[in-house]
Amino acid sequence: MTKLNWGMIGGGEGSQIGPAHRLGAGLDGAFTFAAGALDHRADAGRDYGQRLGLAADRAYGDWREMLEGEKGREDRVDLVTVATPNSTHFEITKAFLEAGFHVLCEKPMTMTVEEGEDIVRTAAKAGRICAVNYGYTGYSLVRHMRAMVARGDLGKVRLVKAEFAHGHHADAANADNPRVRWRYDPAQAGVSAQFADCGIHAMHMASFVTGQEVTELSADTVSCIESRELEDDAMVNFRMDGGTVGRLWTSSIALGRQHGLTLQVFGENGGLRWSQEQPNQLYWMPLNGRLQVIERGEGGLSPEADRTSRVTVGHAEGMPLAFANIYADLAEAIHAAKAGRPIDPAADLYPRAEDGLRSMAAVFAVAQSGKARGAWTDARPPMFR
Ligand code: NAI
């Protein structure tokens, strides 16, 4: 298959998530890193882009320059990743979709539900892929959990328990540090801090694995560090359209927790447990059976798990490889679209703009329910009601 050209906006030198995207996109040889506007400082972006190997005329100073520069090229980028701060996602993603590029946007996709609906419509109108980087769904054993649920191993799923709780903003003395403070400032972060940053990963994963969407929720949101205007901890109960009950805890003050993304799924015939910090083991407890450890890369797993596993069993695979699986899905989707053939079903699992929109609706529902002391609130975007 011919290599695709890939570009990135944001993810500049020293950024948190830029390196994981570059590793993920480059890993399988499906994409060539061909263009970028990597930094909010034009010179720094151009310089870093060239140090990473971009041609001087494709190491752009800002995203508008990149849009203009790429639009007219025959070898223009096939996919653009938007890895800038949250408030810029909407404008950049919309502009690139309208110009006919496929986009992978970082989460949260937008700042409002209306913007989210706009992106879904824009992508549909342009006939372009808009994916959202719920990158942890790229883990092989997360794909396997989904396959096990879909083929009925668990029977009806009664309950799902999701967590994304870390302790990295637990220091009250550090609450005024500018790198932390903006996250809890409604003017910069919007209506939610911790749920919008981390909770949406956990909620999306619950949907991804169960194959169900969240319909309504009740949230208890709290600022454990009192000077914060937005929540640093939330407990969210939810209901899903297939009848599954959901429980979700997200926190940034949970000292001793590191990354803290965990999913448990309890069905009539068995239960599953997976943690992002030990992603190569999945715990499976069949009803009336014994607890079993499923290892990533072992024989007899699902096609979805096999497709997303690269090194042999017993060797660790981690987060950049999960991102690489999102890129592998997108490469397959773009090649399939170009050739006018159906996409490999095991690859048709990348998170969509619709998922990004559902997350925004959940963010606003959590904020509203939290203010109303846990009142049950419709969590669906208006366009999906
Ligand atoms: P960061 O602050 O570490 O880096 C942001 C980068 O974007 C910097 O290099 C900055 O110079 C650049 N930038 C800012 N404005 C720009 C503009 N207008 N044009 C071009 N470049 C610009 O931020 P971080 O942590 O890397 O987060 C970026 C995004 O990724 C956020 O939306 C965040 O929510 C998301 N993220 C997603 C994760 C995931 O697991 N999917 C994990 C961490 C972050």
Short mmCIF file of N, CA and C and ligand atoms in Angstrom, two decimals, residues 9-12 15-17 37-40 63 83-86 89 106-108 133 136 197 201 323, ligand 1:
data_model
loop_
_atom_site.label_atom_id
_atom_site.label_comp_id
_atom_site.label_asym_id
_atom_site.label_seq_id
_atom_site.Cartn_x
_atom_site.Cartn_y
_atom_site.Cartn_z
N ILE A 9 -0.75 19.55 13.90
CA ILE A 9 -0.84 20.93 14.40
C ILE A 9 -0.79 20.85 15.92
N GLY A 10 0.13 21.62 16.52
CA GLY A 10 0.40 21.46 17.95
C GLY A 10 1.37 20.32 18.15
N GLY A 11 1.51 19.91 19.42
CA GLY A 11 2.46 18.80 19.68
C GLY A 11 3.90 19.25 19.54
N GLY A 12 4.16 20.52 19.81
CA GLY A 12 5.51 21.07 19.65
C GLY A 12 6.48 20.57 20.70
N SER A 15 5.82 19.46 24.45
CA SER A 15 4.39 19.21 24.70
C SER A 15 4.21 17.82 25.28
N GLN A 16 3.07 17.63 25.93
CA GLN A 16 2.84 16.34 26.57
C GLN A 16 2.53 15.25 25.55
N ILE A 17 1.67 15.56 24.59
CA ILE A 17 1.10 14.47 23.79
C ILE A 17 1.72 14.37 22.39
N ALA A 37 2.45 22.40 11.81
CA ALA A 37 2.48 23.74 12.44
C ALA A 37 2.46 23.42 13.93
N LEU A 38 3.64 23.23 14.48
CA LEU A 38 3.76 22.49 15.73
C LEU A 38 3.66 23.32 16.99
N ASP A 39 3.81 24.63 16.86
CA ASP A 39 3.93 25.44 18.08
C ASP A 39 3.13 26.73 17.93
N HIS A 40 2.69 27.28 19.06
CA HIS A 40 1.98 28.57 18.97
C HIS A 40 2.95 29.71 18.67
N TRP A 63 -1.27 27.31 11.75
CA TRP A 63 -2.14 26.35 11.06
C TRP A 63 -2.81 26.93 9.81
N ALA A 83 -3.47 18.60 17.79
CA ALA A 83 -3.03 18.30 19.17
C ALA A 83 -2.68 19.59 19.89
N THR A 84 -3.53 20.58 19.70
CA THR A 84 -3.37 21.90 20.32
C THR A 84 -4.23 21.96 21.59
N PRO A 85 -4.13 23.04 22.38
CA PRO A 85 -5.04 23.16 23.53
C PRO A 85 -6.52 23.16 23.12
N ASN A 86 -7.36 22.72 24.06
CA ASN A 86 -8.76 22.41 23.78
C ASN A 86 -9.55 23.51 23.04
N HIS A 89 -9.47 23.49 19.16
CA HIS A 89 -9.79 22.30 18.35
C HIS A 89 -10.87 22.57 17.30
N GLU A 106 -7.68 15.84 18.89
CA GLU A 106 -7.52 15.47 20.30
C GLU A 106 -8.83 15.71 21.05
N LYS A 107 -8.94 15.07 22.20
CA LYS A 107 -10.11 15.26 23.05
C LYS A 107 -9.84 16.40 24.02
N PRO A 108 -10.83 17.07 24.58
CA PRO A 108 -12.21 17.05 24.12
C PRO A 108 -12.30 17.72 22.75
N ASN A 133 -9.29 11.40 19.37
CA ASN A 133 -8.26 10.53 19.94
C ASN A 133 -8.57 10.01 21.34
N TYR A 136 -6.81 5.36 24.17
CA TYR A 136 -6.70 4.16 25.02
C TYR A 136 -7.59 3.03 24.51
N ASP A 197 -11.50 16.52 31.19
CA ASP A 197 -10.13 16.13 30.85
C ASP A 197 -9.96 14.61 30.86
N HIS A 201 -12.64 10.09 28.88
CA HIS A 201 -11.94 8.88 28.39
C HIS A 201 -12.61 7.64 28.97
N PHE A 323 -1.92 4.27 20.60
CA PHE A 323 -2.16 5.36 19.64
C PHE A 323 -1.88 4.86 18.22
P1 NAI B 1 0.73 21.06 25.87
O1 NAI B 1 0.40 22.37 26.47
O2 NAI B 1 1.77 20.18 26.53
O3 NAI B 1 1.19 21.27 24.35
C1 NAI B 1 0.42 22.01 23.42
C2 NAI B 1 1.25 22.25 22.18
O4 NAI B 1 0.44 22.89 21.20
C3 NAI B 1 2.46 23.15 22.41
O5 NAI B 1 3.55 22.64 21.67
C4 NAI B 1 1.99 24.50 21.85
O6 NAI B 1 3.06 25.30 21.40
C5 NAI B 1 1.13 24.05 20.70
N1 NAI B 1 0.13 25.04 20.28
C6 NAI B 1 -0.70 25.77 21.07
N2 NAI B 1 -1.51 26.53 20.32
C7 NAI B 1 -1.20 26.27 19.02
C8 NAI B 1 -1.67 26.75 17.77
N3 NAI B 1 -2.67 27.63 17.71
N4 NAI B 1 -1.10 26.27 16.65
C9 NAI B 1 -0.11 25.36 16.69
N5 NAI B 1 0.38 24.87 17.85
C10 NAI B 1 -0.15 25.32 18.99
O7 NAI B 1 -0.64 20.28 25.73
P2 NAI B 1 -0.88 18.70 25.70
O8 NAI B 1 -0.97 18.20 27.09
O9 NAI B 1 0.04 18.07 24.74
O10 NAI B 1 -2.40 18.66 25.18
C11 NAI B 1 -2.77 18.97 23.86
C12 NAI B 1 -4.13 18.36 23.60
O11 NAI B 1 -4.04 16.95 23.72
C13 NAI B 1 -5.22 18.80 24.59
O12 NAI B 1 -6.42 18.97 23.90
C14 NAI B 1 -5.32 17.63 25.56
O13 NAI B 1 -6.63 17.50 26.12
C15 NAI B 1 -4.99 16.47 24.66
N6 NAI B 1 -4.42 15.32 25.37
C16 NAI B 1 -4.91 14.10 25.07
C17 NAI B 1 -4.45 12.96 25.67
C18 NAI B 1 -5.01 11.65 25.29
O14 NAI B 1 -4.77 10.68 25.99
N7 NAI B 1 -5.75 11.54 24.21
C19 NAI B 1 -3.41 13.04 26.71
C20 NAI B 1 -2.89 14.39 26.92
C21 NAI B 1 -3.40 15.48 26.27
#
